[in-house]
CSV table of C-alpha atoms in Angstrom, one decimal:
chain,number,residue,atom,x,y,z
M,210,MET,CA,-52.8,13.2,-38.4
M,211,ALA,CA,-51.0,11.2,-35.7
M,212,CYS,CA,-54.2,10.6,-33.7
M,213,CYS,CA,-56.0,9.6,-36.9
M,214,LEU,CA,-53.4,7.0,-37.9
M,215,LYS,CA,-53.1,5.7,-34.4
M,216,ASP,CA,-56.9,5.1,-34.2
M,217,GLU,CA,-56.6,3.0,-37.4
M,218,LEU,CA,-53.9,0.9,-35.8
M,219,LEU,CA,-55.7,0.0,-32.6
M,220,CYS,CA,-57.1,-3.4,-31.9
M,221,SER,CA,-60.7,-3.0,-30.8
M,222,ILE,CA,-60.3,-5.8,-28.2
M,223,CYS,CA,-57.2,-4.7,-26.3
M,224,LEU,CA,-57.3,-1.0,-27.5
M,225,SER,CA,-53.6,-1.2,-28.1
M,226,ILE,CA,-51.5,-1.1,-31.3
M,227,TYR,CA,-51.9,-4.3,-33.3
M,228,GLN,CA,-49.6,-7.2,-32.4
M,229,ASP,CA,-49.5,-9.8,-35.2
M,230,PRO,CA,-52.7,-8.4,-36.9
M,231,VAL,CA,-55.0,-11.0,-38.6
M,232,SER,CA,-58.3,-11.1,-40.5
M,233,PHE,CA,-60.7,-14.0,-41.0
M,234,GLY,CA,-63.5,-13.3,-43.5
M,235,CYS,CA,-64.7,-9.8,-42.8
M,236,GLU,CA,-63.0,-6.4,-43.2
M,237,HIS,CA,-62.0,-6.1,-39.5
M,238,TYR,CA,-58.6,-6.8,-38.0
M,239,PHE,CA,-57.5,-7.9,-34.5
M,240,CYS,CA,-54.4,-9.0,-32.7
M,241,ARG,CA,-54.0,-12.8,-33.2
M,242,LYS,CA,-53.8,-13.3,-29.4
M,243,CYS,CA,-56.8,-11.1,-28.7
M,244,ILE,CA,-59.2,-12.8,-31.2
M,245,THR,CA,-57.9,-16.3,-30.2
M,246,GLU,CA,-58.7,-15.6,-26.6
M,247,HIS,CA,-62.0,-14.1,-27.5
M,248,TRP,CA,-63.0,-17.2,-29.4
M,249,SER,CA,-61.8,-19.5,-26.6
M,250,ARG,CA,-64.4,-17.8,-24.3
M,251,GLN,CA,-67.1,-18.7,-26.9
M,252,GLU,CA,-66.3,-22.4,-27.2
M,253,LEU,CA,-69.1,-23.3,-24.8
M,254,HIS,CA,-71.6,-21.7,-27.1
M,255,GLY,CA,-70.2,-23.4,-30.2
M,256,THR,CA,-69.9,-20.1,-32.2
M,257,ARG,CA,-67.2,-17.7,-33.2
M,258,ASP,CA,-68.0,-14.2,-34.1
M,259,CYS,CA,-66.3,-10.9,-35.1
M,260,PRO,CA,-66.3,-8.5,-32.1
M,261,GLU,CA,-66.9,-5.6,-34.5
M,262,CYS,CA,-69.7,-6.7,-36.8
M,263,ARG,CA,-70.9,-9.8,-34.8
M,264,ARG,CA,-70.8,-11.9,-38.0
M,265,THR,CA,-70.5,-15.6,-37.0
M,266,PHE,CA,-68.1,-18.1,-38.5
M,267,ALA,CA,-68.2,-21.9,-38.3
M,268,ASP,CA,-64.5,-22.5,-38.8
M,269,PRO,CA,-62.7,-19.2,-39.5
M,270,HIS,CA,-59.2,-19.2,-40.9
M,271,LEU,CA,-56.9,-16.5,-39.5
M,272,SER,CA,-55.0,-14.8,-42.3
M,273,PRO,CA,-52.0,-12.6,-41.3
M,274,SER,CA,-51.9,-9.1,-42.8
M,275,LEU,CA,-48.3,-8.4,-43.8
M,276,LYS,CA,-49.1,-4.9,-45.1
M,277,LEU,CA,-50.8,-3.9,-41.9
M,278,SER,CA,-47.9,-5.4,-39.8
M,279,ASN,CA,-45.5,-3.3,-41.9
M,280,ILE,CA,-47.5,-0.1,-41.2
M,281,VAL,CA,-47.6,-0.9,-37.5
M,282,GLU,CA,-43.9,-1.4,-37.5
M,283,ARG,CA,-43.3,1.9,-39.3
M,284,TYR,CA,-45.6,3.8,-37.0
M,285,SER,CA,-43.8,2.3,-33.9
M,286,ALA,CA,-40.5,3.5,-35.3
M,287,PHE,CA,-41.7,7.1,-35.7
M,288,PRO,CA,-40.2,9.5,-33.0
M,289,LEU,CA,-43.4,11.5,-33.2
M,290,ASP,CA,-44.1,11.7,-29.4
M,291,ALA,CA,-40.5,12.9,-28.8
M,292,ILE,CA,-40.8,15.6,-31.4
M,293,LEU,CA,-44.2,16.8,-30.1
M,294,ASN,CA,-42.7,17.0,-26.6
M,295,ALA,CA,-39.7,18.9,-28.0
M,296,GLN,CA,-41.9,21.5,-29.6
M,297,ARG,CA,-43.8,22.1,-26.3
M,298,SER,CA,-40.9,21.9,-23.9
M,299,SER,CA,-38.1,24.3,-23.2
M,300,TYR,CA,-34.7,23.8,-24.7
M,301,PRO,CA,-31.9,22.3,-22.7
M,302,CYS,CA,-29.8,25.4,-23.3
M,303,LYS,CA,-31.6,28.7,-22.7
M,304,ASP,CA,-28.7,30.7,-24.3
M,305,HIS,CA,-29.1,28.8,-27.6
M,306,GLU,CA,-32.8,28.4,-28.0
M,307,LYS,CA,-32.6,29.5,-31.6
M,308,VAL,CA,-30.7,26.4,-32.5
M,309,LYS,CA,-33.7,24.2,-33.0
M,310,LEU,CA,-32.2,20.8,-33.9
M,311,PHE,CA,-33.5,17.3,-33.3
M,312,CYS,CA,-31.7,14.0,-33.5
M,313,LEU,CA,-33.9,11.4,-35.1
M,314,THR,CA,-31.5,8.7,-34.1
M,315,ASP,CA,-31.5,9.5,-30.4
M,316,LYS,CA,-35.0,11.1,-30.5
M,317,SER,CA,-33.8,14.0,-28.5
M,318,LEU,CA,-33.1,17.8,-28.8
M,319,VAL,CA,-29.6,18.8,-29.8
M,320,CYS,CA,-27.5,21.8,-29.1
M,321,PHE,CA,-24.2,21.8,-30.7
M,322,PHE,CA,-23.0,24.6,-28.5
M,323,CYS,CA,-23.5,22.6,-25.3
M,324,ASP,CA,-23.4,19.0,-26.4
M,325,GLU,CA,-20.4,17.0,-27.5
M,326,PRO,CA,-20.4,17.1,-31.3
M,327,ALA,CA,-19.1,13.6,-31.5
M,328,LEU,CA,-22.2,12.3,-29.8
M,329,HIS,CA,-24.2,13.0,-33.0
M,330,GLU,CA,-21.6,12.8,-35.6
M,331,GLN,CA,-23.0,9.7,-37.4
M,332,HIS,CA,-26.7,10.5,-36.5
M,333,GLN,CA,-29.5,11.8,-38.6
M,334,VAL,CA,-30.0,15.4,-37.4
M,335,THR,CA,-32.4,18.0,-38.7
M,336,THR,CA,-34.5,20.9,-37.5
M,337,ILE,CA,-37.5,20.2,-35.4
M,338,ASP,CA,-40.0,21.7,-37.9
M,339,GLU,CA,-38.5,19.7,-40.8
M,340,ALA,CA,-38.5,16.5,-38.8
M,341,PHE,CA,-42.1,16.9,-37.8
M,342,GLU,CA,-43.2,17.7,-41.4
M,343,GLU,CA,-41.3,14.7,-42.8
M,344,ILE,CA,-42.8,12.3,-40.3
M,345,GLN,CA,-46.2,13.8,-40.8
M,346,ARG,CA,-45.9,13.3,-44.6
M,347,GLU,CA,-44.8,9.7,-44.1
M,348,MET,CA,-47.7,9.0,-41.7
M,349,LYS,CA,-50.2,10.5,-44.2
M,350,GLU,CA,-48.8,8.1,-46.9
M,351,GLN,CA,-49.1,5.1,-44.4
M,352,LEU,CA,-52.6,6.1,-43.5
M,353,ALA,CA,-53.6,6.2,-47.2
M,354,THR,CA,-52.0,2.8,-47.7
M,355,LEU,CA,-53.9,1.3,-44.8
M,356,GLN,CA,-57.2,2.7,-46.1
M,357,ASP,CA,-56.5,1.4,-49.6
M,358,SER,CA,-55.6,-2.0,-48.2
M,359,GLU,CA,-58.9,-2.1,-46.2
M,360,LYS,CA,-60.9,-1.1,-49.2
M,361,GLY,CA,-59.2,-3.8,-51.3
M,362,HIS,CA,-59.9,-6.4,-48.7
M,363,THR,CA,-63.6,-5.4,-48.5
M,364,GLU,CA,-63.9,-5.5,-52.3
M,365,ALA,CA,-62.2,-8.9,-52.5
M,366,LEU,CA,-64.6,-10.3,-49.8
M,367,GLN,CA,-67.6,-8.9,-51.6
M,368,LEU,CA,-66.4,-10.5,-54.9
M,369,LEU,CA,-65.9,-13.8,-53.1
M,370,GLN,CA,-69.3,-13.7,-51.5
M,371,ARG,CA,-70.9,-12.9,-54.9
M,372,GLN,CA,-69.0,-15.7,-56.6
M,373,LEU,CA,-70.1,-18.2,-53.9
M,374,THR,CA,-73.8,-17.2,-54.2
M,375,GLU,CA,-74.0,-16.8,-58.0
M,376,THR,CA,-72.0,-19.7,-59.3
M,377,LYS,CA,-73.0,-23.3,-60.0
M,378,MET,CA,-68.7,-24.4,-59.0
M,379,ILE,CA,-69.6,-29.2,-60.7
M,380,GLY,CA,-66.6,-31.6,-60.6
M,381,VAL,CA,-64.8,-33.9,-58.2
M,382,ALA,CA,-63.0,-33.3,-54.9
M,383,HIS,CA,-60.5,-35.2,-52.8
M,384,GLU,CA,-61.9,-37.0,-49.7
M,385,THR,CA,-59.6,-34.8,-47.5
M,386,VAL,CA,-60.9,-31.4,-48.6
M,387,SER,CA,-62.1,-28.9,-46.1
M,388,ARG,CA,-65.9,-28.9,-45.6
M,389,LYS,CA,-66.2,-26.0,-43.2
M,390,GLY,CA,-66.0,-22.2,-43.4
M,391,SER,CA,-65.1,-20.4,-46.7
M,392,ILE,CA,-64.1,-23.0,-49.3
M,393,GLN,CA,-61.8,-22.1,-52.2
M,394,ILE,CA,-62.5,-24.2,-55.3
M,395,GLN,CA,-59.0,-24.7,-56.6
M,396,PRO,CA,-56.9,-27.7,-57.6
M,397,SER,CA,-54.4,-26.9,-54.8
M,398,ARG,CA,-57.3,-27.3,-52.4
M,399,GLY,CA,-58.3,-30.6,-53.8
M,400,PHE,CA,-61.2,-29.4,-56.1
M,401,TYR,CA,-61.3,-30.0,-59.9
M,402,CYS,CA,-64.4,-28.3,-61.2
M,403,ILE,CA,-66.0,-26.1,-63.8
M,404,VAL,CA,-68.4,-23.3,-62.9
M,405,MET,CA,-71.2,-21.2,-64.4
M,406,HIS,CA,-70.9,-17.6,-63.2
M,407,ASP,CA,-72.0,-14.0,-64.0
M,408,GLY,CA,-75.0,-15.1,-65.9
M,409,ASN,CA,-73.9,-17.5,-68.7
M,410,GLN,CA,-70.1,-17.4,-68.4
M,411,TYR,CA,-68.2,-20.6,-67.9
M,412,SER,CA,-64.8,-21.3,-66.5
M,413,ALA,CA,-62.5,-24.0,-65.2
M,414,CYS,CA,-61.5,-23.5,-61.6
M,415,THR,CA,-57.8,-23.3,-62.3
M,416,GLU,CA,-55.5,-20.8,-60.6
M,417,PRO,CA,-56.5,-18.3,-62.1
M,418,TRP,CA,-59.7,-19.4,-63.7
M,419,THR,CA,-59.6,-20.4,-67.3
M,420,ARG,CA,-62.5,-19.1,-69.4
M,421,LEU,CA,-64.3,-21.8,-71.5
M,422,ASN,CA,-65.3,-21.4,-75.1
M,423,VAL,CA,-69.0,-22.1,-74.8
M,424,LYS,CA,-71.3,-20.6,-77.5
M,425,SER,CA,-74.7,-21.5,-75.9
M,426,LYS,CA,-76.0,-22.1,-72.5
M,427,LEU,CA,-75.1,-25.5,-71.1
M,428,GLU,CA,-78.0,-27.7,-70.2
M,429,LYS,CA,-76.2,-31.0,-69.6
M,430,VAL,CA,-72.6,-31.4,-68.6
M,431,GLY,CA,-70.9,-34.7,-68.8
M,432,VAL,CA,-68.0,-35.7,-66.5
M,433,TYR,CA,-65.6,-38.5,-67.4
M,434,LEU,CA,-63.0,-39.7,-64.9
M,435,ASP,CA,-60.2,-42.1,-65.6
M,436,TYR,CA,-58.6,-42.3,-62.2
M,437,HIS,CA,-55.7,-44.5,-63.1
M,438,LYS,CA,-54.6,-42.2,-66.0
M,439,GLY,CA,-55.2,-39.1,-64.1
M,440,LEU,CA,-57.8,-37.7,-66.6
M,441,LEU,CA,-60.9,-35.7,-65.7
M,442,ILE,CA,-62.8,-34.5,-68.8
M,443,PHE,CA,-65.8,-32.2,-68.9
M,444,TYR,CA,-68.0,-32.1,-72.0
M,445,ASN,CA,-71.3,-30.8,-73.3
M,446,ALA,CA,-73.6,-33.9,-73.0
M,447,ASP,CA,-76.0,-32.4,-75.6
M,448,ASP,CA,-73.6,-32.3,-78.5
M,449,MET,CA,-70.6,-34.2,-77.0
M,450,SER,CA,-68.3,-31.1,-77.5
M,451,TRP,CA,-65.2,-30.9,-75.3
M,452,LEU,CA,-65.1,-28.3,-72.5
M,453,TYR,CA,-62.0,-28.8,-70.4
M,454,THR,CA,-59.6,-31.5,-69.2
M,455,TYR,CA,-57.7,-31.8,-65.9
M,456,ARG,CA,-54.6,-33.9,-65.9
M,457,GLU,CA,-53.3,-34.9,-62.5
M,458,ASN,CA,-52.6,-38.2,-60.8
M,459,SER,CA,-54.4,-38.0,-57.4
M,460,PRO,CA,-53.0,-40.0,-54.5
M,461,ALA,CA,-56.3,-39.7,-52.6
M,462,LYS,CA,-59.8,-40.9,-53.3
M,463,VAL,CA,-62.0,-38.5,-55.2
M,464,PHE,CA,-65.8,-38.0,-55.0
M,465,PRO,CA,-68.4,-36.1,-57.0
M,466,TYR,CA,-68.8,-32.5,-56.0
M,467,PHE,CA,-71.9,-30.4,-56.7
M,468,SER,CA,-72.8,-26.9,-55.8
M,469,PRO,CA,-76.2,-25.6,-57.1
M,470,GLY,CA,-75.4,-22.1,-55.9
M,471,GLN,CA,-78.2,-19.5,-55.5
M,472,SER,CA,-80.1,-17.3,-58.0
M,473,HIS,CA,-81.4,-13.9,-57.4
M,474,ALA,CA,-85.0,-15.2,-56.6
M,475,ASN,CA,-84.8,-14.5,-52.9
M,476,GLY,CA,-81.8,-16.8,-52.5
M,477,LYS,CA,-83.6,-19.8,-54.0
M,478,ASN,CA,-82.8,-21.8,-57.1
M,479,VAL,CA,-85.3,-21.4,-59.9
M,480,GLN,CA,-84.1,-24.5,-61.7
M,481,PRO,CA,-83.0,-27.6,-59.7
M,482,LEU,CA,-79.8,-29.5,-60.3
M,483,ARG,CA,-80.6,-32.9,-61.8
M,484,ILE,CA,-78.0,-35.7,-61.7
M,485,ASN,CA,-78.1,-38.3,-64.5
M,486,THR,CA,-76.0,-41.4,-64.7
M,487,VAL,CA,-74.6,-42.8,-68.0
M,488,ARG,CA,-74.6,-46.6,-68.6
M,489,LEU,CA,-71.5,-47.8,-70.4
């Protein structure tokens, strides 16, 4: 169990326990320093990849993993090596070998016949077998947490990738929005849009998404912007029915934003996106 958990906590670059673990778009983790140095060596080639799966990224964003950091911290605090050594080694007092005690605080064997009792008076002392079983149980729980976290991370990534390829995310965007890497279509990121997703479902890209009450497939979507009043209105241009309204005064310039997405026809769009202007 100890070896299994430790293997899960090793950075594949430095082969040591994670230091400030981060991820950046795939299900693999690395020390922040290790992956940064790895990418610095790739700058001449103009690409950045994952040393595990070799997936390339144009402008990856390093996201810290708080849960993994906590697991690493808990593992580092385990006195496991000291307990294993205590089980294999001889006791400090040959006359009192039956007194199998271990001080979790000092990470050392204890013999109350030979040691000064005051040395461990306020310490956490238990039998060696109980200490080993308790720590092994905690490590098993930590390993399960790590595996669940990795599974959740992978599922979230797959959902994001599916949303990016199956949605058609129309609206406006600030001139300062990020144009590289994985883009999150949210008002806090400077995007004000509605999307078609999962077939014929429609939502406004709020945080979280707001499902739109659309009874039939949208063929034409109208976008009305009153910049000075901070109004952005989406409507069905076929019957002029209202879809959604964003209300926010933007200090920056905004521009039209379109994303045709991809269908399931070998990654190509079956129907093209057509842009029509309205004369007022």
